[in-house]
Amino acid sequence: LSWFRDLRLIIKSLIAHGLILLTFLIIPILVFQLLEEQRIISLEQKLDGVRINLAGRQRMLTQKMSKELLLFTMNKIDKEAVQKTMTTFEQTLHALTNGGNAPTDLQLKNHRELPPMEVIKIKNQLEKVMGLWHTFKSNSMKILENPEDEKALNDLIHNNTIILSEMNQAVNIMQASAEEKNLVLQSQISAFYWRVVSGLIISFLITTVSFFVINLIIIKPVKHSLLMLKDISEGKGDLTNKVTIHSKDEVGLLFVYINQFISFLSHIIIQIKEVTGKTKGISQNLMAGSEEAAASLEEMKHNIEGIKAKSVHLDNEIHSTNQVANRVREFISDVTRLIASQSSGISDASASIEEMSASIQSIVKVSVEKLKIVNELERTASYGEKGMKENVEIIKKVASSAHVIMDMIGVINNIAEQTNLLAMNAAIEAAHAGDAGKGFAVVADEIRKLAEDTSKNSHDISNSLKEVINYIHVSEESTNKTGDSFVNIVGGIKEVAGGMVEIETAMQELEKGSSNVLLSLNSLVSIASDVKKSSDEMDQRVGTITESMNNLLDISADTKNGMEEVAYGVNELYKIAEVVSKSGTMNNDSITELEVLVSQFKVDDRDALPQEV
């Protein structure tokens, strides 16, 4: 395996992983082929089962057709049922032989697609049955056309036995062929199973060999090198040991670079030992100088802090004075704004009073005109009230007259009833008189009819008058309510008229008051203008004072900031000096510690810088 040792790691990894991947590809391929083989076998077995079932049904249909034809000759079954059975037999036989749609039920509703028969022996037997079927079908058609055809019936019975025998033989051949095919398929599945098992064994062997090769060529040298590096790291800095190189791949190059790094580190340790002695003297001198600088900076720091405190106090006083000046200016500005706002408000109020005065004058004119209209409306409502009272009296008189008419209709009804009784008595007397009273009987009958018509008409008139009386009562009530409403309207109009008079008087008084207010407001506008001019002049003078205070504040702030920066700079220098002093001490301690640590490394004084690979 020396050639394999010198290959690159990527090539070794590709070879090992390629072998493992090959095993993982072989297994699913074999399993897929096995499942596909089983699926094909299952489909073929289902197809053979369907064919055998349909062929068995053909035997039954042969007997069924013969029986139905005999029943047709006896007029016990119709022609369509026989033709449906014949069609089922013919389509099934054709599909079994040459392929196509075969009906799965006797009603020809469902079909199953069948491929052509691939077994020659079975196909020849089915073609033989097909030839017999043509003769059977011809005799059947003759019987369907002429049920009295004895010759066709005898030929049909003879042909039925032959077809049944040949179809039975075809079914037997199909069953034997299916059994033979199952045996062949089972043997194929068994052989395929052995191939799958063999593939799995080969895959396991390839994976095992790949693992051992990787362990021998890659992992084992790395573990050996790790043990050597562990000895170097735990051997108190012994840099004289080197890693053994086993190959020329990336791992071998890694070991070469590790050996070079050990040599380079050994050379650095030697130089560190030389530099440490020189650095220790420099560190001691730096530590002494930094201590003296720190003492000088400490004294300067105290002096600057005193100056800084005084400048801060001065800045605070100037700042307080500036704040007072700003508050005075703000107060004067607020007063000026209030005066301006007051002046604007007085002007707006004056304009509003003028508009209100004009509106009051307009309202006075409108009130006078509306008062005239209200007075006229009051007179009109009084006339309406009088008319409504007269209508109420008239309706009451009409209601009284309607009651008198009702009494008269009652009298008419009584007369009609008496006349009817007289007519009945006259009819009775005419009957007693016999032939002599026939003319009197006719007159009595006419009188009776007249009395009945009169009674009926008076009854209708009575009903109509009752309705009229009811309407009169309703109208009377409505008129009374309308009269009351007119009374209320008249009263309300009188009140409105009184209110309009009061409004007119009040508007006139408001007009006089608004004129007086307008004069006072004009005087206030003039006074407010003078006050605003004075407040503006005061605001300008205070602004000048505030500007001077702001300039003084800026100068004080600059002085304060300058002192703070100086104090901060001195403070930082003092901190730096302290840090330098502490760093010098720490540097001296670190150099001493570094001497102790470097002395622990075991190096070869002959080591030099490693050469490049």
Coordinates of C-alpha atoms in Angstrom, one line a residue:
L1 CA 0.0 0.0 0.0
S2 CA 3.0 2.4 -0.4
W3 CA 1.4 3.9 -3.5
F4 CA -1.8 4.5 -1.6
R5 CA 0.1 6.2 1.3
D6 CA 1.6 8.8 -1.0
L7 CA -1.8 9.8 -2.5
R8 CA -3.4 13.1 -1.4
L9 CA -6.0 12.9 1.4
I10 CA -8.8 14.2 -0.9
I11 CA -8.1 11.3 -3.3
K12 CA -8.0 8.8 -0.5
S13 CA -11.2 10.1 0.9
L14 CA -12.9 10.0 -2.5
I15 CA -11.8 6.4 -3.0
A16 CA -13.1 5.3 0.4
H17 CA -16.3 7.3 0.2
G18 CA -16.8 6.2 -3.4
L19 CA -16.7 2.5 -2.3
I20 CA -19.1 3.2 0.5
L21 CA -21.4 5.2 -1.7
L22 CA -21.3 2.4 -4.3
T23 CA -22.5 0.0 -1.6
F24 CA -25.4 2.3 -0.6
L25 CA -26.4 2.6 -4.3
I26 CA -26.3 -1.2 -4.9
I27 CA -28.7 -1.9 -2.0
P28 CA -31.6 0.4 -3.1
I29 CA -31.2 -0.6 -6.7
L30 CA -31.5 -4.3 -5.8
V31 CA -34.4 -3.6 -3.5
F32 CA -36.2 -1.5 -6.2
Q33 CA -35.7 -4.2 -8.8
L34 CA -37.1 -6.8 -6.3
L35 CA -40.2 -4.6 -5.6
E36 CA -40.7 -3.9 -9.4
E37 CA -40.4 -7.7 -10.1
Q38 CA -43.0 -8.4 -7.4
R39 CA -45.3 -5.7 -8.8
I40 CA -45.1 -7.1 -12.3
I41 CA -45.8 -10.6 -11.0
S42 CA -48.8 -9.3 -9.1
L43 CA -50.2 -7.6 -12.1
E44 CA -49.8 -10.7 -14.3
Q45 CA -51.4 -12.9 -11.6
K46 CA -54.4 -10.4 -11.4
L47 CA -54.7 -10.4 -15.2
D48 CA -54.7 -14.3 -15.3
G49 CA -57.3 -14.3 -12.6
V50 CA -59.5 -11.9 -14.5
R51 CA -59.1 -13.9 -17.7
I52 CA -59.9 -17.2 -16.0
N53 CA -63.0 -15.7 -14.4
L54 CA -64.3 -14.3 -17.6
A55 CA -63.6 -17.6 -19.5
G56 CA -65.5 -19.4 -16.7
R57 CA -68.4 -17.0 -17.1
Q58 CA -68.4 -17.8 -20.9
R59 CA -69.3 -21.4 -20.1
M60 CA -72.2 -20.1 -18.0
L61 CA -73.3 -17.7 -20.7
T62 CA -73.4 -20.6 -23.3
Q63 CA -76.0 -22.4 -21.2
K64 CA -77.8 -19.2 -20.4
M65 CA -78.1 -18.3 -24.2
S66 CA -79.5 -21.8 -25.0
K67 CA -82.0 -21.6 -22.2
E68 CA -83.1 -18.0 -23.1
L69 CA -83.6 -19.0 -26.8
L70 CA -85.8 -22.0 -25.8
L71 CA -87.8 -19.6 -23.5
F72 CA -88.1 -17.1 -26.5
T73 CA -89.6 -19.9 -28.7
M74 CA -92.2 -20.3 -26.0
N75 CA -92.8 -16.5 -25.7
K76 CA -91.6 -16.4 -22.1
I77 CA -88.8 -13.9 -22.6
D78 CA -88.3 -11.0 -24.9
K79 CA -85.8 -10.7 -27.7
E80 CA -83.7 -7.8 -26.2
A81 CA -82.7 -10.0 -23.2
V82 CA -81.4 -12.7 -25.5
Q83 CA -79.5 -10.2 -27.6
K84 CA -77.9 -8.6 -24.5
T85 CA -76.6 -12.1 -23.4
M86 CA -75.3 -12.8 -26.9
T87 CA -73.5 -9.4 -27.0
T88 CA -71.9 -10.0 -23.6
F89 CA -70.6 -13.4 -24.8
E90 CA -69.3 -12.1 -28.1
Q91 CA -67.5 -9.0 -26.6
T92 CA -65.9 -11.1 -23.8
L93 CA -64.7 -13.8 -26.3
H94 CA -63.3 -11.1 -28.6
A95 CA -61.5 -9.3 -25.7
L96 CA -60.0 -12.6 -24.4
T97 CA -58.7 -13.5 -27.9
N98 CA -57.6 -10.2 -29.5
G99 CA -57.7 -7.8 -26.6
G100 CA -60.1 -4.9 -25.9
N101 CA -63.0 -3.9 -23.5
A102 CA -64.6 -6.9 -21.9
P103 CA -68.0 -6.4 -20.0
T104 CA -67.7 -7.2 -16.3
D105 CA -71.4 -7.4 -15.7
L106 CA -74.4 -8.8 -17.7
Q107 CA -76.0 -5.3 -18.0
L108 CA -73.0 -4.1 -20.2
K109 CA -72.4 -1.0 -17.9
N110 CA -68.9 -1.8 -16.7
H111 CA -65.9 -2.9 -18.8
R112 CA -62.3 -4.1 -18.3
E113 CA -59.5 -3.4 -20.7
L114 CA -57.7 -6.7 -21.6
P115 CA -54.5 -7.1 -23.7
P116 CA -54.3 -9.6 -26.6
M117 CA -53.8 -13.2 -25.5
E118 CA -50.0 -13.8 -25.6
V119 CA -50.1 -17.6 -25.1
I120 CA -50.4 -19.2 -28.6
K121 CA -52.0 -22.4 -27.4
I122 CA -54.8 -20.6 -25.5
K123 CA -55.3 -18.1 -28.4
N124 CA -55.7 -21.0 -30.9
Q125 CA -58.3 -22.6 -28.6
L126 CA -60.2 -19.3 -28.3
E127 CA -60.1 -18.8 -32.1
K128 CA -61.6 -22.3 -32.4
V129 CA -64.3 -21.3 -30.0
M130 CA -64.8 -18.1 -32.1
G131 CA -65.4 -20.2 -35.2
L132 CA -68.0 -22.3 -33.4
W133 CA -69.6 -19.1 -32.0
H134 CA -70.2 -17.8 -35.5
T135 CA -72.3 -20.9 -36.3
F136 CA -74.1 -20.7 -33.0
K137 CA -74.8 -17.0 -33.5
S138 CA -76.2 -17.6 -37.0
N139 CA -78.6 -20.3 -35.7
S140 CA -79.6 -17.9 -32.8
M141 CA -80.4 -15.1 -35.2
K142 CA -82.5 -17.4 -37.3
I143 CA -84.5 -18.4 -34.2
L144 CA -84.9 -14.8 -33.1
E145 CA -86.3 -14.0 -36.6
N146 CA -88.4 -17.2 -36.7
P147 CA -89.1 -19.0 -33.5
E148 CA -90.7 -21.9 -35.4
D149 CA -87.5 -22.8 -37.2
E150 CA -87.0 -26.4 -35.9
K151 CA -83.8 -27.1 -37.9
A152 CA -82.0 -24.0 -36.4
L153 CA -83.1 -24.9 -32.9
N154 CA -81.7 -28.5 -33.3
D155 CA -78.4 -27.1 -34.7
L156 CA -78.3 -24.7 -31.8
I157 CA -78.6 -27.4 -29.2
H158 CA -76.0 -29.5 -30.9
N159 CA -73.6 -26.6 -31.3
N160 CA -74.1 -25.5 -27.7
T161 CA -72.6 -28.8 -26.4
I162 CA -69.6 -28.4 -28.6
I163 CA -69.0 -24.7 -27.6
L164 CA -69.4 -25.6 -24.0
S165 CA -66.8 -28.4 -24.3
E166 CA -64.3 -26.3 -26.2
M167 CA -64.7 -23.3 -23.8
N168 CA -64.2 -25.7 -20.9
Q169 CA -61.0 -26.9 -22.5
A170 CA -59.9 -23.3 -23.0
V171 CA -60.4 -22.6 -19.3
N172 CA -58.4 -25.7 -18.3
I173 CA -55.5 -24.5 -20.6
M174 CA -55.7 -21.1 -19.0
Q175 CA -55.5 -22.5 -15.5
A176 CA -52.6 -24.8 -16.4
S177 CA -50.7 -21.9 -18.1
A178 CA -51.3 -19.7 -15.0
E179 CA -50.0 -22.3 -12.6
E180 CA -47.0 -22.9 -14.8
K181 CA -46.3 -19.2 -15.0
N182 CA -46.6 -18.9 -11.2
L183 CA -44.0 -21.6 -10.7
V184 CA -41.6 -19.8 -13.1
L185 CA -42.2 -16.4 -11.4
Q186 CA -41.6 -17.9 -8.0
S187 CA -38.3 -19.3 -9.1
Q188 CA -37.3 -15.9 -10.5
I189 CA -38.2 -14.2 -7.2
S190 CA -36.1 -16.8 -5.3
A191 CA -33.1 -16.2 -7.6
F192 CA -33.5 -12.4 -7.2
Y193 CA -33.7 -12.8 -3.4
W194 CA -30.3 -14.5 -3.5
R195 CA -28.9 -11.7 -5.7
V196 CA -30.1 -9.1 -3.1
V197 CA -28.5 -11.1 -0.2
S198 CA -25.3 -11.4 -2.2
G199 CA -25.3 -7.7 -2.9
L200 CA -25.8 -6.9 0.8
I201 CA -22.9 -9.2 1.7
I202 CA -20.6 -7.6 -0.9
S203 CA -21.6 -4.2 0.3
F204 CA -20.8 -5.1 3.9
L205 CA -17.4 -6.4 2.9
I206 CA -16.5 -3.3 0.8
T207 CA -17.5 -1.0 3.8
T208 CA -15.4 -3.1 6.2
V209 CA -12.4 -3.1 4.0
S210 CA -12.7 0.7 3.4
F211 CA -12.8 1.3 7.2
F212 CA -9.7 -0.8 7.9
V213 CA -7.7 0.8 5.0
I214 CA -8.6 4.3 6.2
N215 CA -7.7 3.4 9.8
L216 CA -4.4 1.9 8.7
I217 CA -3.2 4.6 6.4
I218 CA -4.7 7.8 7.8
I219 CA -6.0 7.4 11.4
K220 CA -3.2 5.3 12.8
P221 CA -0.3 7.6 11.7
V222 CA -2.2 10.6 13.1
K223 CA -2.7 8.9 16.5
H224 CA 1.0 8.0 16.6
S225 CA 1.9 11.7 15.8
L226 CA -0.5 12.9 18.5
L227 CA 1.2 10.8 21.1
M228 CA 4.6 12.3 20.1
L229 CA 3.2 15.9 20.3
K230 CA 1.7 15.1 23.7
D231 CA 5.1 14.0 24.9
I232 CA 6.6 17.3 23.6
S233 CA 3.9 19.4 25.3
E234 CA 4.1 17.5 28.7
G235 CA 7.9 17.0 28.7
K236 CA 8.7 20.5 30.4
G237 CA 9.4 22.2 27.0
D238 CA 11.8 19.7 25.4
L239 CA 12.1 21.0 21.9
T240 CA 14.8 18.6 20.9
N241 CA 12.2 15.9 19.9
K242 CA 10.8 15.7 16.4
V243 CA 7.7 14.0 14.8
T244 CA 8.3 10.9 12.7
I245 CA 7.1 11.2 9.0
H246 CA 5.3 8.1 7.6
S247 CA 3.9 9.4 4.2
K248 CA 4.1 12.2 1.6
D249 CA 0.4 13.2 1.8
E250 CA -1.1 16.2 3.6
V251 CA -0.6 14.5 6.9
G252 CA 3.1 14.0 6.1
L253 CA 3.4 17.6 5.0
L254 CA 1.7 18.6 8.3
F255 CA 4.4 16.7 10.3
V256 CA 7.1 18.4 8.2
Y257 CA 5.7 21.8 9.1
I258 CA 5.4 20.8 12.8
N259 CA 9.1 19.9 12.9
Q260 CA 10.0 23.2 11.2
F261 CA 7.8 25.0 13.8
I262 CA 9.6 23.3 16.7
S263 CA 13.0 24.3 15.2
F264 CA 11.7 27.9 14.7
L265 CA 10.4 28.0 18.2
S266 CA 13.6 26.7 19.6
H267 CA 15.5 29.5 17.8
I268 CA 13.0 32.2 19.1
I269 CA 13.5 30.9 22.7
I270 CA 17.3 31.3 22.4
Q271 CA 16.8 34.9 21.1
I272 CA 14.3 35.7 23.9
K273 CA 16.9 34.6 26.5
E274 CA 19.4 37.1 25.0
V275 CA 16.9 40.0 24.8
T276 CA 15.5 39.5 28.3
G277 CA 18.8 40.5 29.9
K278 CA 19.0 43.7 28.0
T279 CA 15.4 44.6 28.6
K280 CA 15.6 44.2 32.3
G281 CA 18.2 47.1 32.7
I282 CA 16.1 49.4 30.5
S283 CA 13.0 48.6 32.5
Q284 CA 14.8 49.6 35.8
N285 CA 15.9 53.0 34.3
L286 CA 12.3 53.7 33.0
M287 CA 10.8 52.9 36.4
A288 CA 13.0 55.5 38.2
G289 CA 12.3 58.3 35.7
S290 CA 8.6 57.8 35.7
E291 CA 8.5 58.1 39.6
E292 CA 10.2 61.6 39.4
A293 CA 7.8 62.8 36.7
A294 CA 4.8 61.7 38.7
A295 CA 5.9 63.7 41.7
S296 CA 6.3 66.9 39.6
L297 CA 2.9 66.4 37.9
E298 CA 1.2 65.9 41.4
E299 CA 2.3 69.4 42.5
M300 CA 1.1 71.1 39.2
K301 CA -2.2 69.3 39.5
H302 CA -3.0 70.9 42.9
N303 CA -2.2 74.5 41.7
I304 CA -4.5 74.1 38.6
E305 CA -7.3 72.7 40.7
G306 CA -7.3 75.9 42.8
I307 CA -7.5 78.2 39.7
K308 CA -10.3 76.0 38.3
A309 CA -12.4 76.3 41.4
K310 CA -12.2 80.2 41.3
S311 CA -13.1 80.3 37.6
V312 CA -16.1 78.0 38.2
H313 CA -17.4 80.4 41.0
L314 CA -17.1 83.4 38.7
D315 CA -18.9 81.6 35.9
N316 CA -21.7 80.6 38.2
E317 CA -22.2 84.3 39.3
I318 CA -22.3 85.5 35.8
H319 CA -24.7 82.8 34.8
S320 CA -27.0 83.7 37.7
T321 CA -27.0 87.4 36.7
N322 CA -27.8 86.4 33.1
Q323 CA -30.7 84.3 34.2
V324 CA -32.2 87.2 36.1
A325 CA -31.8 89.5 33.1
N326 CA -33.4 86.9 30.9
R327 CA -36.4 86.5 33.3
V328 CA -36.9 90.3 33.3
R329 CA -36.8 90.4 29.5
E330 CA -39.3 87.5 29.3
F331 CA -41.6 89.3 31.7
I332 CA -41.5 92.5 29.6
S333 CA -42.1 90.4 26.5
D334 CA -45.1 88.7 28.1
V335 CA -46.5 92.1 29.1
T336 CA -46.0 93.4 25.5
R337 CA -47.8 90.4 24.1
L338 CA -50.6 90.8 26.6
I339 CA -51.0 94.5 25.6
A340 CA -50.9 93.6 21.9
S341 CA -53.5 90.8 22.5
Q342 CA -55.7 93.2 24.6
S343 CA -55.5 95.9 21.8
S344 CA -56.4 93.3 19.2
G345 CA -59.3 92.0 21.4
I346 CA -60.6 95.5 21.9
S347 CA -60.5 96.2 18.1
D348 CA -62.3 92.9 17.4
A349 CA -64.8 93.7 20.1
S350 CA -65.4 97.1 18.6
A351 CA -66.0 95.6 15.2
S352 CA -68.3 93.0 16.7
I353 CA -70.3 95.7 18.5
E354 CA -70.7 97.7 15.3
E355 CA -72.0 94.5 13.5
M356 CA -74.2 93.7 16.5
S357 CA -75.7 97.3 16.4
A358 CA -76.5 96.9 12.7
S359 CA -78.1 93.5 13.4
I360 CA -80.2 95.0 16.2
Q361 CA -81.5 97.8 13.9
S362 CA -82.4 95.2 11.3
I363 CA -84.1 93.0 13.9
V364 CA -86.2 96.0 15.1
K365 CA -87.4 96.6 11.5
V366 CA -88.2 92.9 11.0
S367 CA -90.0 92.8 14.4
V368 CA -92.3 95.7 13.4
E369 CA -93.2 94.0 10.1
K370 CA -93.7 90.6 11.7
L371 CA -95.9 92.3 14.4
K372 CA -98.3 93.6 11.7
I373 CA -98.5 90.1 10.2
V374 CA -99.2 88.5 13.6
N375 CA -102.0 91.0 14.2
E376 CA -103.5 90.2 10.8
L377 CA -103.2 86.5 11.6
E378 CA -105.0 87.0 14.9
R379 CA -108.0 88.6 13.1
T380 CA -108.1 85.8 10.6
A381 CA -108.0 83.2 13.4
S382 CA -110.9 85.0 15.2
Y383 CA -113.0 84.8 12.0
G384 CA -112.2 81.1 11.6
E385 CA -113.2 80.5 15.3
K386 CA -116.6 82.1 14.7
G387 CA -117.1 80.0 11.5
M388 CA -116.3 76.8 13.3
K389 CA -118.9 77.6 16.0
E390 CA -121.5 78.2 13.4
N391 CA -120.6 74.9 11.7
V392 CA -121.0 73.1 15.1
E393 CA -124.5 74.5 15.4
I394 CA -125.5 73.5 11.9
I395 CA -124.3 70.0 12.4
K396 CA -126.3 69.7 15.6
K397 CA -129.4 70.8 13.7
V398 CA -128.7 68.2 10.9
A399 CA -128.4 65.5 13.6
S400 CA -131.8 66.5 15.1
S401 CA -133.4 66.4 11.6
A402 CA -131.9 62.9 11.0
H403 CA -133.6 61.7 14.3
V404 CA -136.9 63.1 13.1
I405 CA -136.5 61.2 9.8
M406 CA -135.8 58.0 11.7
D407 CA -139.0 58.4 13.6
M408 CA -141.0 58.9 10.3
I409 CA -139.4 55.7 8.9
G410 CA -140.6 53.9 12.0
V411 CA -144.1 55.1 11.3
I412 CA -143.8 53.9 7.7
N413 CA -142.7 50.5 8.9
N414 CA -145.7 50.2 11.1
I415 CA -148.0 51.2 8.2
A416 CA -146.3 48.6 6.0
E417 CA -146.8 45.9 8.6
Q418 CA -150.5 46.8 9.0
T419 CA -150.9 46.8 5.2
N420 CA -149.3 43.4 5.1
L421 CA -151.7 42.1 7.7
L422 CA -154.7 43.6 5.8
A423 CA -153.5 42.0 2.6
M424 CA -153.2 38.6 4.3
N425 CA -156.7 39.0 5.7
A426 CA -158.0 40.0 2.3
A427 CA -156.4 36.9 0.7
I428 CA -158.0 34.7 3.3
E429 CA -161.5 36.3 2.7
A430 CA -161.0 35.9 -1.1
A431 CA -160.2 32.3 -0.6
H432 CA -163.5 31.9 1.4
A433 CA -165.4 33.6 -1.4
G434 CA -164.2 31.2 -4.1
D435 CA -164.5 32.3 -7.7
A436 CA -166.2 35.5 -6.8
G437 CA -163.2 36.6 -4.8
K438 CA -160.5 35.9 -7.4
G439 CA -160.2 39.5 -8.5
F440 CA -160.1 40.6 -4.9
A441 CA -157.3 38.0 -4.2
V442 CA -155.2 39.5 -7.0
V443 CA -155.6 42.9 -5.5
A444 CA -154.8 41.6 -2.0
D445 CA -151.6 39.9 -3.3
E446 CA -150.4 43.1 -5.0
I447 CA -151.1 45.1 -1.8
R448 CA -149.1 42.5 0.1
K449 CA -146.1 42.8 -2.3
L450 CA -146.3 46.6 -2.1
A451 CA -146.3 46.4 1.8
E452 CA -143.3 44.0 1.7
D453 CA -141.3 46.3 -0.8
T454 CA -142.2 49.3 1.4
S455 CA -141.0 47.5 4.5
K456 CA -137.7 46.5 2.8
N457 CA -137.0 50.0 1.4
S458 CA -137.8 51.6 4.8
H459 CA -135.4 49.1 6.4
D460 CA -132.6 50.0 3.9
I461 CA -133.3 53.7 4.4
S462 CA -133.1 53.3 8.1
N463 CA -129.7 51.6 7.9
S464 CA -128.4 54.3 5.6
L465 CA -129.7 57.0 7.9
K466 CA -128.1 55.3 10.9
E467 CA -124.7 55.4 9.0
V468 CA -125.4 59.1 8.1
I469 CA -126.2 59.9 11.8
N470 CA -123.0 58.1 12.8
Y471 CA -121.0 60.2 10.3
I472 CA -122.8 63.4 11.6
H473 CA -121.7 62.5 15.2
V474 CA -118.1 61.9 14.0
S475 CA -118.2 65.2 12.1
E476 CA -119.6 66.9 15.2
E477 CA -116.8 65.6 17.4
S478 CA -114.2 66.5 14.8
T479 CA -115.7 70.0 14.4
N480 CA -115.7 70.5 18.2
K481 CA -112.0 69.5 18.4
T482 CA -111.2 71.8 15.5
G483 CA -113.0 74.6 17.3
D484 CA -111.0 74.0 20.4
S485 CA -107.8 74.0 18.3
F486 CA -108.9 77.4 16.8
V487 CA -109.4 78.7 20.3
N488 CA -105.9 77.6 21.3
I489 CA -104.4 79.0 18.1
V490 CA -106.1 82.4 18.7
G491 CA -104.7 82.4 22.3
G492 CA -101.2 81.5 21.1
I493 CA -101.2 84.2 18.4
K494 CA -102.2 86.8 21.0
E495 CA -99.2 85.6 23.2
V496 CA -96.9 85.8 20.2
A497 CA -98.1 89.3 19.4
G498 CA -97.4 90.4 23.0
G499 CA -93.9 88.8 22.8
M500 CA -93.1 90.6 19.5
V501 CA -94.0 93.9 21.2
E502 CA -91.6 93.1 24.1
I503 CA -88.9 92.1 21.6
E504 CA -89.2 95.3 19.7
T505 CA -88.9 97.4 22.9
A506 CA -85.8 95.3 24.1
M507 CA -84.1 95.7 20.7
Q508 CA -84.5 99.5 20.8
E509 CA -82.8 99.5 24.3
L510 CA -80.0 97.3 23.0
E511 CA -79.4 99.6 20.1
K512 CA -78.9 102.6 22.5
G513 CA -76.6 100.5 24.8
S514 CA -74.4 99.2 21.9
S515 CA -73.8 102.8 20.7
N516 CA -72.5 103.7 24.2
V517 CA -70.2 100.6 24.3
L518 CA -68.8 101.4 20.9
L519 CA -67.7 104.9 22.1
S520 CA -66.0 103.4 25.2
L521 CA -64.1 100.8 23.1
N522 CA -62.7 103.4 20.7
S523 CA -61.2 105.2 23.7
L524 CA -59.7 102.0 25.0
V525 CA -58.1 101.2 21.5
S526 CA -56.3 104.6 21.6
I527 CA -55.0 104.0 25.2
A528 CA -53.8 100.4 24.4
S529 CA -51.8 101.7 21.4
D530 CA -49.8 104.2 23.6
V531 CA -49.1 101.5 26.2
K532 CA -47.8 99.1 23.5
K533 CA -45.3 101.7 22.2
S534 CA -43.9 102.2 25.7
S535 CA -43.6 98.4 26.4
D536 CA -41.7 97.9 23.0
E537 CA -39.2 100.6 23.9
M538 CA -38.6 99.0 27.4
D539 CA -38.2 95.5 25.7
Q540 CA -35.4 96.9 23.4
R541 CA -33.4 98.4 26.3
V542 CA -33.6 95.2 28.4
G543 CA -32.5 93.3 25.2
T544 CA -29.4 95.3 25.0
I545 CA -28.6 94.5 28.7
T546 CA -29.2 90.8 28.1
E547 CA -27.0 90.8 25.0
S548 CA -24.1 92.2 27.1
M549 CA -24.6 89.6 29.8
N550 CA -24.6 86.9 27.1
N551 CA -21.3 88.1 25.8
L552 CA -19.8 88.2 29.3
L553 CA -21.2 84.6 29.9
D554 CA -19.5 83.3 26.7
I555 CA -16.2 84.8 27.8
S556 CA -16.5 83.2 31.3
A557 CA -17.5 79.9 29.8
D558 CA -14.5 79.9 27.5
T559 CA -12.2 80.7 30.5
K560 CA -13.9 77.9 32.5
N561 CA -13.6 75.4 29.7
G562 CA -10.0 76.3 29.1
M563 CA -9.1 75.7 32.8
E564 CA -11.0 72.5 32.8
E565 CA -9.1 71.3 29.7
V566 CA -5.8 72.3 31.3
A567 CA -6.8 70.5 34.6
Y568 CA -7.9 67.5 32.6
G569 CA -4.7 67.4 30.6
V570 CA -2.5 67.7 33.7
N571 CA -4.6 65.0 35.4
E572 CA -4.2 62.7 32.4
L573 CA -0.5 63.3 32.4
Y574 CA -0.4 62.5 36.1
K575 CA -2.3 59.3 35.4
I576 CA 0.0 58.4 32.6
A577 CA 3.0 59.0 34.8
E578 CA 1.5 56.7 37.4
V579 CA 0.7 54.1 34.7
V580 CA 4.2 54.4 33.3
S581 CA 5.7 54.0 36.8
K582 CA 3.5 51.0 37.5
S583 CA 4.2 49.6 34.1
G584 CA 7.9 49.9 34.7
T585 CA 7.6 47.9 37.9
M586 CA 5.3 45.3 36.2
N587 CA 7.7 45.2 33.2
N588 CA 10.6 44.5 35.5
D589 CA 8.6 41.7 37.3
S590 CA 7.5 40.3 33.9
I591 CA 11.0 40.2 32.6
T592 CA 12.1 38.4 35.7
E593 CA 9.2 35.9 35.3
L594 CA 10.0 35.5 31.5
E595 CA 13.6 34.6 32.4
V596 CA 12.2 31.9 34.7
L597 CA 9.8 30.6 32.0
V598 CA 12.4 30.6 29.2
S599 CA 14.9 28.8 31.3
Q600 CA 12.5 25.9 31.5
F601 CA 12.7 25.2 27.7
K602 CA 15.3 22.6 26.6
V603 CA 16.8 23.7 23.3
D604 CA 19.7 22.9 21.1
D605 CA 22.0 25.9 20.8
R606 CA 22.9 24.8 17.3
D607 CA 19.3 25.3 16.1
A608 CA 18.9 28.0 13.5
L609 CA 16.0 29.3 11.5
P610 CA 14.5 26.4 9.5
Q611 CA 14.8 26.3 5.8
E612 CA 11.7 26.5 3.6
V613 CA 10.3 23.3 2.3

